[in-house]
Structures are given as structure tokens and as C-alpha cells.
XYZ file of C-alpha atoms in Angstrom:
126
model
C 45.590 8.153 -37.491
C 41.602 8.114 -37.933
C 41.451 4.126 -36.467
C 43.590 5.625 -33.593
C 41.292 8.214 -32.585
C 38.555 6.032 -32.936
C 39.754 3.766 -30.778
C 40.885 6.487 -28.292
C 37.261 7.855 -28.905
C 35.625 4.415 -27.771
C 38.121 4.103 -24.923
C 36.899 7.415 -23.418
C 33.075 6.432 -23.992
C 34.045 3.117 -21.898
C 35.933 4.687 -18.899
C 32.866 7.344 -18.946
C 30.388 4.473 -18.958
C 32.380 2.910 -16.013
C 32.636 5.549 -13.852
C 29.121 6.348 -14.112
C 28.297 2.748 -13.331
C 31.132 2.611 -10.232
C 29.807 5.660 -8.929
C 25.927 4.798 -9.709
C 25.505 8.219 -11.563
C 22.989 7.427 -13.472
C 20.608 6.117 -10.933
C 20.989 9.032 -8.441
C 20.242 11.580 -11.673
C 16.863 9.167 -12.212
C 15.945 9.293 -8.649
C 16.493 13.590 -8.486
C 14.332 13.699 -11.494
C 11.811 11.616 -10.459
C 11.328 12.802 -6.982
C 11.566 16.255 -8.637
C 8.614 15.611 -10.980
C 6.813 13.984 -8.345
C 6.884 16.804 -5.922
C 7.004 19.565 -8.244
C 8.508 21.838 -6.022
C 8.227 25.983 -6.200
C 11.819 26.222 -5.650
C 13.397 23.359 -7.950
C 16.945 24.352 -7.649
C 16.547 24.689 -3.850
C 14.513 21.166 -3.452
C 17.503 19.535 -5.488
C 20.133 20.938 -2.768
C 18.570 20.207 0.175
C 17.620 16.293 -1.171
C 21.709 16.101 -1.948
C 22.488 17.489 1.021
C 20.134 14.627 2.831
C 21.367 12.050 1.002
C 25.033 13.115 1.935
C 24.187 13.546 5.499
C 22.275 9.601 5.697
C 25.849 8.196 3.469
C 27.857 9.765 6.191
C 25.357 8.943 9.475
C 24.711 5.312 7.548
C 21.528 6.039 9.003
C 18.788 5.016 6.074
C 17.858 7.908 3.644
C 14.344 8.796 4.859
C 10.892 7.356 2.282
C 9.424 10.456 1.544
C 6.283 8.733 -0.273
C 3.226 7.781 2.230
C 0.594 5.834 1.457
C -1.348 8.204 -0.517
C 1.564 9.156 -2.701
C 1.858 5.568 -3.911
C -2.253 5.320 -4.785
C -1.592 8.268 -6.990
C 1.248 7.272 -8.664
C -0.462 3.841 -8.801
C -3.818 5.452 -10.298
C -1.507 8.037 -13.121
C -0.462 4.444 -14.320
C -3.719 2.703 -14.403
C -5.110 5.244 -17.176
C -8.593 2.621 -17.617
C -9.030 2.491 -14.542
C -9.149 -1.642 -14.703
C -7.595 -1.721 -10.945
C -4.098 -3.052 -12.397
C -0.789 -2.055 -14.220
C 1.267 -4.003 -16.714
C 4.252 -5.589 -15.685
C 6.967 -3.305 -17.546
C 4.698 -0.669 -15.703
C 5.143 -2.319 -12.756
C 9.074 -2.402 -12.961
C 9.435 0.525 -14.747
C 8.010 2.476 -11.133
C 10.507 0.069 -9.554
C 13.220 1.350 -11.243
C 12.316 5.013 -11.352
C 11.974 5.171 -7.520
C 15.298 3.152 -7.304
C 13.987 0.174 -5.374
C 15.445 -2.220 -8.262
C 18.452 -2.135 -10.571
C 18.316 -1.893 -14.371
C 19.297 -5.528 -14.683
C 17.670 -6.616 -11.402
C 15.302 -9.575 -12.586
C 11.953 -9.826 -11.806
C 9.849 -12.856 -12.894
C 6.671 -11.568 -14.793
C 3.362 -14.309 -13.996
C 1.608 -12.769 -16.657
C -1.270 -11.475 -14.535
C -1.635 -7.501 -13.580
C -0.308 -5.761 -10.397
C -2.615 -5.010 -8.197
C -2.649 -1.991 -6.193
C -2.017 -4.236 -3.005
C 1.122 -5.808 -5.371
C 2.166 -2.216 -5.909
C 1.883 -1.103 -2.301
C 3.967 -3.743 -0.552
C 6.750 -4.044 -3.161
C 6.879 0.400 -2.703
């Protein structure tokens, strides 16, 4: 009986891993959190609603979801990462920014040249 509910317990863990991939759960709950922490809204709750309700309104229109970040935006989050002020980031910090604003996939590959990203790098590819 214990192999059989271990078995059932791993099948569960796999459909739940599978849906959350199908439906790209996981990605959308990044991309909340991080636009959350980037904005720090007053009202959280209330910034979280209306940024689901957007996102359901550009799915529906198929008209693209709007880039809240402008050019400033992306210097600062640029300059939180370069803590020594060298006028670069690493490469994982480089993709890691990629994949927290959702502009690549987890397994999305990305050929590291061993040199620094530049702020100009980090400005086009955002």
C-alpha cells in the first residue's frame, strides 16, 4: 500500500508540475512579483488586480500587454545590479533580469562571450 501511494503521490506532483507549465503559472507569479517589488505600490493588493485585469484585457484584445519600464527604470535596475559600480553586470546577472522581467524562458539559451553587459547590452535586449 505505501509504494502505491507513493506512486500516486509522485503522479499528483507531475500533473501539478504540468499544469503549471501548460498554463505558464509560474512565470506570470514571477512577473506579478517582480513588477510588484519594482513599483512598490501603496495599494499592493489593488496594483495586483488592476495588472491581472490588464493582462486579461491585452489576451482578449491580442493587442500587446503595454512595457511599463522607460528608460530610466531600466538604468536603475541596471545600476541596483552593478553594486561596484564597474559599468557592467555578470552574465547570470544579465539573464537572471531577463528572466525576471519575462523577456526569456527558463531554458531559453543564451550564449555567454565571457565579457560583461554593458548598460547599452542591457538597454536594447530590455
Amino acid at each position: 500500500m505505501e509504494a502505491s501511494s507513493g506512486s500516486s503521490c509522485r503522479s499528483r506532483e507531475l500533473e501539478a508540475r504540468n499544469y503549471l507549465k501548460k498554463h505558464r503559472i509560474m512565470e506570470l507569479l514571477n512577473y506579478l512579483t517582480s513588477s510588484l517589488l519594482f513599483f512598490q505600490p501603496d495599494k499592493p493588493r489593488e496594483y495586483l488586480v488592476s495588472l491581472l485585469e490588464r493582462l486579461r484585457i491585452a489576451k482578449i484584445t491580442g493587442v500587446a500587454f503595454p512595457v511599463f519600464m522607460d528608460h530610466s527604470n531600466i538604468v536603475a535596475m541596471f545600476e541596483m545590479m552593478d553594486t561596484s559600480k564597474k559599468g557592467t553586470i555578470s552574465f547570470v546577472q544579465y539573464r537572471e533580469a531577463l528572466n525576471t522581467l519575462g523577456l526569456c524562458t527558463p531554458d531559453e539559451v543564451f550564449k555567454d562571450d565571457g565579457h560583461g553587459i554593458t548598460l547599452d547590452k542591457f538597454r536594447n535586449e530590455v
